[in-house]
Amino acid sequence: MDYALLLANFATTDAQPSWSQQRLLHECLRAAIRSGTLHAGCRLLATRQLAAELGMARNTILYAFEQLATEGFVVTDRRGTFVAHLNVAPPQRAGAGTLGHPGLSARAACALPPSDPATMSAFAPGVPSLDDFPIAIWRRLLDRAWRALAASQLNYGDPAGEPALRSAIADHLRAARGVLCEPSQVFITDGTQNALDLCSRSLADAGDVVWIENPGYRGALTAFRNAELRVVAIDVDEHGLAPSAADWRDHPPKLIYVTPSHQYPFGGVLSVCRRLALIEQAKAVGALIIEDDYDSEFRYDGPPLSAMQGLAPNAPVLYLGTFSKTMFPALRIGFMVVPPSLATPLAQYVARSAPRGRAADQLALAEFLRTGQFATHLRRMRRLYRQRRDALGAAVERHFGASATLCGSSAGIHLALVLGAEVPDARVSAAALEQGMIVNALSSHAIGPAQAARNGFVLGYAQVPASAMDASVRQLAALVQQYRQKAAPL
Ligand SMILES: Cc1ncc(COP(=O)(O)O)c(C=O)c1O
């Protein structure tokens, strides 16, 4: 492959004059991969050689490769950097459909997970205890809402959601999460995934830089990739997002996605100092922070930290919440709290792009909140999940001993079980699935190769009764033992 010629052709036909060399190279290689000019499995020239061939700094090449890896176009291992098997047809053959996934766009095929496990099983992350949801109360509220519904409410609804629900959510967030908001800033969504899609499409343009935590939440990555944003993976440490001065200088973001109250998947809590610093720096570069507060209603050791959104007046923060963990995922109701200046333009955008409906569900939920039944349910679930978390901690100690570390167990409904590098967590995860147990590999949450992934598992414990915890953990420990790579002989 003549990379210099490839780049020269791309520069004259497709590039924009304002692009940096890094952007030019990244876009050029991405286009070559998409068109099939660089085919799946093909090894890219080593960064040092490519730098010499193109007359560019090696760092420029490294950043472009890292970006491609983050987006899933290349994979890197000890042997070098290879074009990923995207299972997509090159665009010129698009009429034939996408290879391996007929009818899917390349964008959609890239977003497909390697497997699609069910979520009703021991340790499935993010699923609350469905058996403990008060279905009878919910059915009554729904019934009442439907009976009170006027025919006019069968029409398209308010694009931002039912006023009664927006108001009830604003009251709850002010009291429970320290969020500064008026009902006019609250937008009802079909859950956080829908909110992330909306944010990606309405608050950034294709090619704009979005920061994502690494390791991080793949649902956010999917939304950002779908909107063709430039995803930059920022490493987290035990306290959460930890951007360096170089990150701010070299990749100033338009959007920053962060899970400050319970980093996903490691569970770090971003300290107040870090939160304030992030807000200040975001203001300085004109970035908007997307705070995903997905499970902070469950906090077991001490009072919760308030949301970032309410930490400083006029903080450039858009706050996301969901009822998937506090109620049930199939409800598909979440919300965003947008800065006041965005409320009107976003309402206009949503009205055109995502008409709302399901008034009865929203009104029943407003009633659930307003009458205090939501708070009662949360209190009950907090007690139950604390018991389950404690049982999990004790079982891990019994069956893994000092070989495992638990992270992020002070909040939420999952924790991270961190194991040594000798545990091939992805293989154990696949083997566990065959035995009917969902344990997502920690290494699968790495976003690009920027950080050596830690090995271990994300363990969702909300659905596992305390009495069943020991047996499930014993089963997992036996599998880990079976797959643990033997130390090489000296
Ligand atoms: C980090 C994070 N954000 C948000 C969600 C919830 O998304 P949704 O409201 O789309 O169900 C999850 C679900 O697992 C999650 O892990």
Coordinates of C-alpha atoms and ligand atoms in Angstrom, one line a residue:
M1 CA 0.0 0.0 0.0
D2 CA 1.4 3.4 -1.0
Y3 CA 0.2 5.4 2.0
A4 CA 1.7 8.7 0.7
L5 CA -0.3 8.4 -2.5
L6 CA -3.5 7.4 -0.6
L7 CA -3.1 10.4 1.6
A8 CA -2.4 12.8 -1.3
N9 CA -5.4 11.6 -3.2
F10 CA -7.6 11.9 -0.1
A11 CA -6.2 15.4 0.7
T12 CA -7.2 16.7 -2.8
T13 CA -10.6 15.1 -3.0
D14 CA -12.2 14.7 0.5
A15 CA -10.3 16.7 3.1
Q16 CA -11.0 20.1 4.5
P17 CA -8.3 22.7 4.6
S18 CA -8.9 23.4 8.3
W19 CA -8.1 19.8 9.4
S20 CA -4.9 19.1 11.4
Q21 CA -2.5 16.4 10.1
Q22 CA -3.8 14.0 12.7
R23 CA -7.4 14.5 11.6
L24 CA -6.4 14.3 8.0
L25 CA -4.7 10.9 8.5
H26 CA -7.5 9.6 10.7
E27 CA -10.2 10.5 8.2
C28 CA -8.1 9.1 5.3
L29 CA -7.5 5.7 6.9
R30 CA -11.1 5.5 8.1
A31 CA -12.3 6.2 4.5
A32 CA -9.9 3.6 3.2
I33 CA -11.1 1.0 5.7
R34 CA -14.8 1.7 4.9
S35 CA -14.2 1.5 1.2
G36 CA -12.3 -1.8 1.5
T37 CA -9.1 -0.3 0.2
L38 CA -7.6 -1.3 3.5
H39 CA -9.3 -4.7 4.0
A40 CA -10.2 -6.6 7.1
G41 CA -7.2 -8.3 8.7
C42 CA -4.7 -6.1 6.8
R43 CA -1.9 -5.0 9.0
L44 CA -1.2 -1.2 9.0
L45 CA 2.4 0.0 8.6
A46 CA 4.2 0.3 11.9
T47 CA 3.8 3.8 13.3
R48 CA 7.5 4.6 13.1
Q49 CA 7.7 3.6 9.5
L50 CA 4.5 5.4 8.6
A51 CA 5.7 8.6 10.3
A52 CA 8.9 8.4 8.1
E53 CA 6.9 7.6 4.9
L54 CA 4.5 10.4 5.4
G55 CA 6.9 12.9 6.9
M56 CA 4.7 13.3 10.0
A57 CA 5.5 13.2 13.7
R58 CA 5.1 9.7 15.3
N59 CA 2.7 11.1 17.8
T60 CA 0.4 12.2 15.0
I61 CA 0.3 8.7 13.7
L62 CA -0.2 7.3 17.2
Y63 CA -3.2 9.6 17.9
A64 CA -4.8 8.7 14.6
F65 CA -4.4 5.0 15.2
E66 CA -5.7 5.4 18.7
Q67 CA -8.7 7.2 17.4
L68 CA -9.4 4.4 14.9
A69 CA -9.1 1.8 17.6
T70 CA -11.5 3.7 19.8
E71 CA -14.0 3.8 17.0
G72 CA -13.5 0.0 16.4
F73 CA -11.9 0.3 12.9
V74 CA -8.6 -1.3 13.9
V75 CA -7.5 -3.6 16.6
T76 CA -4.0 -3.6 18.2
D77 CA -2.1 -6.4 19.7
R78 CA 1.5 -7.3 20.4
R79 CA 2.1 -7.9 16.6
G80 CA 0.8 -4.6 15.4
T81 CA -2.3 -2.7 14.3
F82 CA -4.8 -4.6 12.0
V83 CA -8.0 -3.5 10.2
A84 CA -10.9 -4.9 12.2
H85 CA -13.4 -7.3 10.9
L86 CA -16.3 -4.9 10.7
N87 CA -18.7 -7.3 8.9
V88 CA -19.7 -4.4 6.6
A89 CA -19.7 -4.1 2.9
P90 CA -17.8 -1.3 1.3
P91 CA -20.1 1.6 0.5
Q92 CA -19.9 1.1 -3.3
R93 CA -21.4 -2.3 -2.8
A94 CA -24.0 -1.1 -0.4
G95 CA -26.8 -2.2 -2.6
A96 CA -25.9 -5.8 -1.9
G97 CA -26.5 -5.2 1.8
T98 CA -24.1 -5.4 4.7
L99 CA -21.9 -8.5 4.7
G100 CA -23.0 -10.8 7.5
H101 CA -25.9 -8.5 8.4
P102 CA -28.0 -8.1 5.3
G103 CA -29.9 -4.8 5.2
L104 CA -28.0 -3.1 8.1
S105 CA -26.0 0.1 7.5
A106 CA -22.3 0.0 8.2
R107 CA -23.0 2.2 11.2
A108 CA -25.5 -0.2 12.7
A109 CA -23.3 -3.3 12.0
C110 CA -20.4 -1.6 13.8
A111 CA -22.6 -1.2 16.8
L112 CA -23.5 -4.8 17.1
P113 CA -22.2 -6.5 20.3
P114 CA -20.4 -9.8 20.0
S115 CA -23.3 -11.5 21.7
D116 CA -26.6 -10.5 23.0
P117 CA -27.2 -12.3 26.3
A118 CA -30.5 -12.3 28.0
T119 CA -30.6 -10.2 31.2
M120 CA -32.6 -12.4 33.6
S121 CA -29.8 -14.3 35.2
A122 CA -27.3 -14.1 38.1
F123 CA -25.0 -11.1 37.8
A124 CA -26.6 -9.5 34.8
P125 CA -25.6 -5.9 35.3
G126 CA -28.0 -3.0 35.5
V127 CA -31.2 -5.0 36.1
P128 CA -33.1 -4.3 39.3
S129 CA -34.9 -7.0 41.2
L130 CA -37.9 -7.4 38.9
D131 CA -39.6 -9.8 41.3
D132 CA -39.8 -7.0 43.9
F133 CA -41.5 -4.3 41.8
P134 CA -45.0 -3.5 43.2
I135 CA -46.8 -4.5 40.1
A136 CA -50.3 -4.3 41.7
I137 CA -49.8 -0.7 42.7
W138 CA -48.4 0.1 39.2
R139 CA -51.4 -1.6 37.5
R140 CA -53.8 0.5 39.6
L141 CA -52.1 3.7 38.8
L142 CA -52.1 2.9 35.1
D143 CA -55.7 2.0 35.2
R144 CA -56.6 5.2 36.9
A145 CA -54.5 7.2 34.4
W146 CA -56.2 5.6 31.4
R147 CA -59.7 6.2 32.9
A148 CA -58.9 9.9 33.4
L149 CA -57.4 10.3 29.9
A150 CA -59.2 12.7 27.5
A151 CA -59.5 11.8 23.9
S152 CA -57.2 14.8 23.1
Q153 CA -54.4 13.1 25.0
L154 CA -54.3 10.4 22.4
N155 CA -52.8 12.9 20.1
Y156 CA -49.0 13.7 19.9
G157 CA -48.0 14.8 23.4
D158 CA -45.9 17.7 24.6
P159 CA -42.5 17.1 23.0
A160 CA -40.8 17.6 26.4
G161 CA -43.1 15.2 28.2
E162 CA -46.3 15.5 30.4
P163 CA -46.1 18.7 32.5
A164 CA -47.2 16.7 35.7
L165 CA -44.3 14.3 35.3
R166 CA -41.7 17.0 34.6
S167 CA -42.8 18.8 37.7
A168 CA -42.7 15.7 39.9
I169 CA -39.2 14.8 38.6
A170 CA -38.0 18.4 39.2
D171 CA -39.3 18.2 42.8
H172 CA -37.6 14.8 43.4
L173 CA -34.3 15.9 41.9
R174 CA -34.1 19.1 43.9
A175 CA -34.8 17.2 47.1
A176 CA -32.9 14.0 46.5
R177 CA -30.0 14.9 44.2
G178 CA -29.4 18.7 44.8
V179 CA -30.2 19.4 41.1
L180 CA -31.0 23.0 40.4
C181 CA -33.9 22.9 38.0
E182 CA -37.3 24.2 37.0
P183 CA -39.8 21.8 35.4
S184 CA -39.2 23.7 32.1
Q185 CA -35.7 22.3 32.0
V186 CA -36.8 18.7 32.4
F187 CA -37.3 16.6 29.2
I188 CA -38.8 13.2 29.4
T189 CA -37.0 10.6 27.2
D190 CA -37.4 6.9 26.4
G191 CA -34.6 6.1 28.8
T192 CA -30.9 7.2 29.0
Q193 CA -30.0 5.5 25.7
N194 CA -32.5 7.7 23.9
A195 CA -31.3 10.7 25.8
L196 CA -27.7 10.0 24.7
D197 CA -28.8 9.7 21.1
L198 CA -30.7 13.0 21.3
C199 CA -27.7 14.7 22.9
S200 CA -25.3 13.4 20.3
R201 CA -27.5 14.5 17.4
S202 CA -28.6 17.9 18.8
L203 CA -25.6 19.2 20.7
A204 CA -22.7 18.2 18.4
D205 CA -22.0 17.8 14.7
A206 CA -20.3 14.9 13.0
G207 CA -16.6 15.0 13.7
D208 CA -16.9 17.0 17.0
V209 CA -14.9 15.6 19.9
V210 CA -16.7 13.8 22.7
W211 CA -14.9 12.5 25.7
I212 CA -15.9 9.2 27.1
E213 CA -14.5 7.4 30.2
N214 CA -12.1 4.5 29.6
P215 CA -13.1 1.9 30.7
G216 CA -16.7 3.1 30.2
Y217 CA -20.3 2.5 29.2
R218 CA -20.6 1.0 25.8
G219 CA -24.2 2.3 25.4
A220 CA -22.7 5.8 25.3
L221 CA -20.1 4.8 22.9
T222 CA -22.7 3.4 20.5
A223 CA -24.7 6.6 20.6
F224 CA -21.6 8.7 19.9
R225 CA -20.5 6.5 17.1
N226 CA -23.9 6.5 15.5
A227 CA -23.8 10.3 15.5
E228 CA -20.3 10.1 13.9
L229 CA -18.7 12.1 16.7
R230 CA -15.0 11.9 17.2
V231 CA -14.7 9.7 20.4
V232 CA -11.7 10.4 22.6
A233 CA -11.2 7.9 25.4
I234 CA -10.1 9.5 28.7
D235 CA -8.6 7.2 31.3
V236 CA -10.3 6.8 34.7
D237 CA -8.5 6.1 38.0
E238 CA -10.1 4.8 41.2
H239 CA -11.9 8.1 41.6
G240 CA -13.3 8.4 38.1
L241 CA -12.5 10.5 35.1
A242 CA -8.9 11.8 35.2
P243 CA -8.1 13.9 32.1
S244 CA -4.5 15.1 31.8
A245 CA -3.4 18.6 30.7
A246 CA -2.5 17.0 27.4
D247 CA -6.1 15.7 26.9
W248 CA -7.4 19.3 27.3
R249 CA -4.7 20.7 25.1
D250 CA -4.7 18.1 22.3
H251 CA -8.4 17.1 22.2
P252 CA -10.5 19.9 23.5
P253 CA -14.0 18.4 23.8
K254 CA -17.4 19.7 22.7
L255 CA -19.1 17.1 24.9
I256 CA -17.9 15.2 28.0
Y257 CA -19.7 12.1 29.1
V258 CA -19.2 11.2 32.7
T259 CA -20.7 8.9 35.4
P260 CA -19.4 10.9 38.4
S261 CA -21.5 9.3 41.2
H262 CA -20.7 5.7 40.4
Q263 CA -18.3 5.4 37.5
Y264 CA -19.4 2.6 35.1
P265 CA -18.0 0.0 35.4
F266 CA -15.5 0.5 38.2
G267 CA -17.7 2.5 40.6
G268 CA -15.3 5.3 41.5
V269 CA -16.9 8.5 42.9
L270 CA -15.6 11.7 41.5
S271 CA -14.5 13.9 44.4
V272 CA -15.9 17.4 44.8
C273 CA -12.5 19.0 43.9
R274 CA -12.4 17.0 40.7
R275 CA -16.0 17.9 39.9
L276 CA -15.4 21.6 40.3
A277 CA -12.2 21.4 38.3
L278 CA -14.0 19.6 35.5
I279 CA -16.8 22.2 35.5
E280 CA -14.2 25.0 35.4
Q281 CA -12.2 23.5 32.6
A282 CA -15.3 22.6 30.6
K283 CA -16.4 26.2 30.9
A284 CA -13.0 27.4 29.7
V285 CA -13.1 25.3 26.5
G286 CA -16.9 25.8 25.9
A287 CA -17.7 22.1 26.5
L288 CA -21.0 20.7 27.8
I289 CA -20.7 17.9 30.5
I290 CA -23.3 15.1 30.1
E291 CA -23.7 13.7 33.7
D292 CA -25.2 10.2 33.6
D293 CA -26.6 9.7 37.1
Y294 CA -27.9 6.2 36.3
D295 CA -28.0 4.5 39.7
S296 CA -27.2 7.0 42.4
E297 CA -30.5 6.5 44.2
F298 CA -28.9 3.4 45.7
R299 CA -26.1 4.4 48.1
Y300 CA -25.2 2.2 51.1
D301 CA -22.3 3.7 52.9
G302 CA -23.0 7.3 53.9
P303 CA -25.0 10.0 52.3
P304 CA -24.8 10.4 48.5
L305 CA -22.8 13.2 46.9
S306 CA -25.1 15.7 45.2
A307 CA -25.2 15.7 41.5
M308 CA -22.6 17.7 39.6
Q309 CA -25.3 19.7 38.0
G310 CA -26.1 21.5 41.2
L311 CA -22.6 22.1 42.4
A312 CA -22.0 25.5 40.8
P313 CA -24.3 28.1 39.4
N314 CA -24.5 28.0 35.7
A315 CA -22.5 24.8 35.5
P316 CA -22.4 23.6 31.9
V317 CA -24.0 20.3 32.8
L318 CA -26.8 18.3 31.2
Y319 CA -28.1 15.8 33.7
L320 CA -29.4 12.4 32.7
G321 CA -31.5 10.1 34.8
T322 CA -33.5 6.9 34.2
F323 CA -36.2 4.8 35.9
S324 CA -34.6 1.6 34.5
K325 CA -32.9 0.9 37.8
T326 CA -35.3 2.4 40.3
M327 CA -38.4 0.8 38.6
F328 CA -37.9 -1.5 35.7
P329 CA -36.0 -1.3 32.3
A330 CA -39.1 -2.0 30.1
L331 CA -40.7 1.1 31.4
R332 CA -38.4 3.0 29.0
I333 CA -38.8 6.3 30.8
G334 CA -35.9 8.6 31.6
F335 CA -35.2 12.3 31.7
M336 CA -32.7 15.0 30.9
V337 CA -32.3 18.3 32.8
V338 CA -30.9 20.7 30.3
P339 CA -29.3 24.1 31.0
P340 CA -32.0 26.9 30.9
S341 CA -30.6 28.4 27.7
L342 CA -31.1 25.1 25.9
A343 CA -34.7 24.5 27.0
T344 CA -36.5 26.3 24.2
P345 CA -34.3 25.3 21.2
L346 CA -34.2 21.7 22.4
A347 CA -38.0 21.6 22.8
Q348 CA -38.3 22.8 19.1
Y349 CA -35.8 20.2 18.0
V350 CA -37.5 17.4 19.9
A351 CA -40.9 18.4 18.5
R352 CA -39.6 17.8 15.0
S353 CA -37.4 14.8 15.5
A354 CA -38.9 12.7 18.3
P355 CA -42.6 13.3 18.8
R356 CA -43.7 12.1 22.3
G357 CA -46.7 10.0 23.4
R358 CA -47.6 7.5 26.1
A359 CA -49.4 10.0 28.2
A360 CA -50.9 7.4 30.5
D361 CA -47.6 5.9 31.4
Q362 CA -46.2 9.3 32.2
L363 CA -49.2 10.4 34.3
A364 CA -49.1 7.1 36.3
L365 CA -45.4 7.7 37.0
A366 CA -46.1 11.3 38.1
E367 CA -48.6 9.9 40.5
F368 CA -46.2 7.2 41.7
L369 CA -43.7 10.0 42.5
R370 CA -46.1 12.5 43.9
T371 CA -47.8 10.2 46.4
G372 CA -44.5 9.0 47.9
Q373 CA -44.8 5.4 46.6
F374 CA -41.6 5.8 44.6
A375 CA -39.7 6.9 47.7
T376 CA -41.2 3.9 49.7
H377 CA -40.2 1.5 46.9
L378 CA -36.6 3.0 46.8
R379 CA -36.2 2.6 50.6
R380 CA -37.3 -1.0 50.4
M381 CA -35.0 -1.7 47.5
R382 CA -32.1 0.0 49.2
R383 CA -32.4 -2.3 52.2
L384 CA -32.7 -5.4 49.9
Y385 CA -29.8 -4.4 47.7
R386 CA -27.6 -3.7 50.7
Q387 CA -28.2 -7.2 52.0
R388 CA -27.4 -8.7 48.6
R389 CA -24.3 -6.6 48.2
D390 CA -23.1 -7.7 51.6
A391 CA -23.8 -11.3 50.8
L392 CA -21.8 -10.9 47.5
G393 CA -18.9 -9.4 49.3
A394 CA -18.8 -12.2 51.9
A395 CA -19.0 -14.9 49.2
V396 CA -16.3 -13.3 47.1
E397 CA -14.0 -13.3 50.2
R398 CA -14.8 -16.9 50.8
H399 CA -14.2 -18.1 47.3
F400 CA -11.7 -15.7 45.8
G401 CA -9.8 -14.6 49.0
A402 CA -6.9 -12.2 48.3
S403 CA -6.9 -12.9 44.6
A404 CA -9.8 -10.5 44.0
T405 CA -10.5 -6.8 44.8
L406 CA -14.0 -5.4 44.9
C407 CA -14.5 -1.9 43.5
G408 CA -17.5 0.4 43.5
S409 CA -19.6 -1.5 46.0
S410 CA -20.7 1.6 48.0
A411 CA -23.5 2.4 45.5
G412 CA -25.6 1.2 42.6
I413 CA -26.6 -2.3 41.8
H414 CA -23.4 -3.7 40.4
L415 CA -19.8 -3.9 41.5
A416 CA -16.5 -4.7 39.8
L417 CA -14.6 -7.8 40.7
V418 CA -11.0 -7.1 39.7
L419 CA -8.8 -10.1 39.1
G420 CA -5.2 -10.6 38.0
A421 CA -4.1 -10.3 34.3
E422 CA -3.7 -14.1 34.2
V423 CA -7.5 -14.5 34.2
P424 CA -8.8 -14.5 30.6
D425 CA -12.0 -12.8 31.6
A426 CA -13.6 -12.7 28.2
R427 CA -13.2 -16.5 27.9
V428 CA -14.6 -17.1 31.4
S429 CA -17.5 -14.8 30.5
A430 CA -18.3 -16.9 27.4
A431 CA -18.1 -20.1 29.4
A432 CA -20.3 -18.7 32.2
L433 CA -22.9 -17.8 29.6
E434 CA -23.0 -21.4 28.6
Q435 CA -23.8 -22.3 32.2
G436 CA -26.6 -19.7 32.2
M437 CA -24.7 -17.0 34.2
I438 CA -24.1 -13.5 32.9
V439 CA -20.8 -12.1 34.0
N440 CA -19.6 -9.3 31.7
A441 CA -15.8 -9.1 31.3
L442 CA -14.2 -6.0 32.7
S443 CA -11.8 -6.0 29.7
S444 CA -14.7 -5.6 27.3
H445 CA -15.4 -2.1 28.7
A446 CA -12.0 -0.8 27.5
I447 CA -12.6 1.9 25.0
G448 CA -9.7 1.7 22.6
P449 CA -6.2 0.6 23.6
A450 CA -5.4 3.8 25.5
Q451 CA -5.2 1.9 28.8
A452 CA -4.2 -1.7 29.5
A453 CA -7.6 -3.1 30.4
R454 CA -8.0 -4.6 33.9
N455 CA -9.4 -8.1 34.0
G456 CA -12.3 -9.3 36.0
F457 CA -16.1 -9.0 35.9
V458 CA -19.0 -6.6 36.3
L459 CA -21.4 -8.3 38.8
G460 CA -24.9 -7.1 39.0
Y461 CA -26.3 -8.3 42.2
A462 CA -29.8 -6.8 42.4
Q463 CA -31.5 -10.0 41.1
V464 CA -29.6 -12.5 43.1
P465 CA -31.2 -13.4 46.5
A466 CA -28.7 -13.4 49.4
S467 CA -29.4 -17.1 50.0
A468 CA -28.3 -17.9 46.4
M469 CA -25.2 -15.7 46.4
D470 CA -22.7 -18.2 47.7
A471 CA -23.6 -20.9 45.1
S472 CA -23.3 -18.5 42.2
V473 CA -20.0 -17.0 43.4
R474 CA -18.7 -20.5 44.0
Q475 CA -19.7 -21.5 40.4
L476 CA -17.9 -18.4 39.1
A477 CA -14.7 -19.0 41.2
A478 CA -14.6 -22.6 39.9
L479 CA -14.7 -21.4 36.3
V480 CA -12.1 -18.8 36.9
Q481 CA -9.8 -21.4 38.4
Q482 CA -10.4 -23.6 35.4
Y483 CA -9.3 -20.9 33.0
R484 CA -6.7 -19.2 35.0
Q485 CA -3.6 -19.2 32.9
K486 CA -0.9 -21.3 34.4
A487 CA 2.3 -19.3 35.3
A488 CA 4.9 -20.0 32.6
P489 CA 7.6 -22.3 33.9
L490 CA 10.9 -20.6 34.7
Ligands
LIG1 C1 -24.0 3.8 32.7 C2 -25.4 3.5 32.4 N1 -26.2 4.6 32.0 C3 -27.5 4.4 31.7 C4 -28.1 3.1 31.8 C5 -29.6 3.0 31.6 O1 -30.0 3.2 30.3 P1 -31.6 3.1 30.0 O2 -32.3 4.2 30.7 O3 -31.5 3.4 28.5 O4 -32.1 1.8 30.3 C6 -27.3 2.0 32.1 C7 -27.9 0.7 32.0 O5 -27.3 -0.3 32.3 C8 -25.9 2.3 32.4 O6 -25.2 1.2 32.8

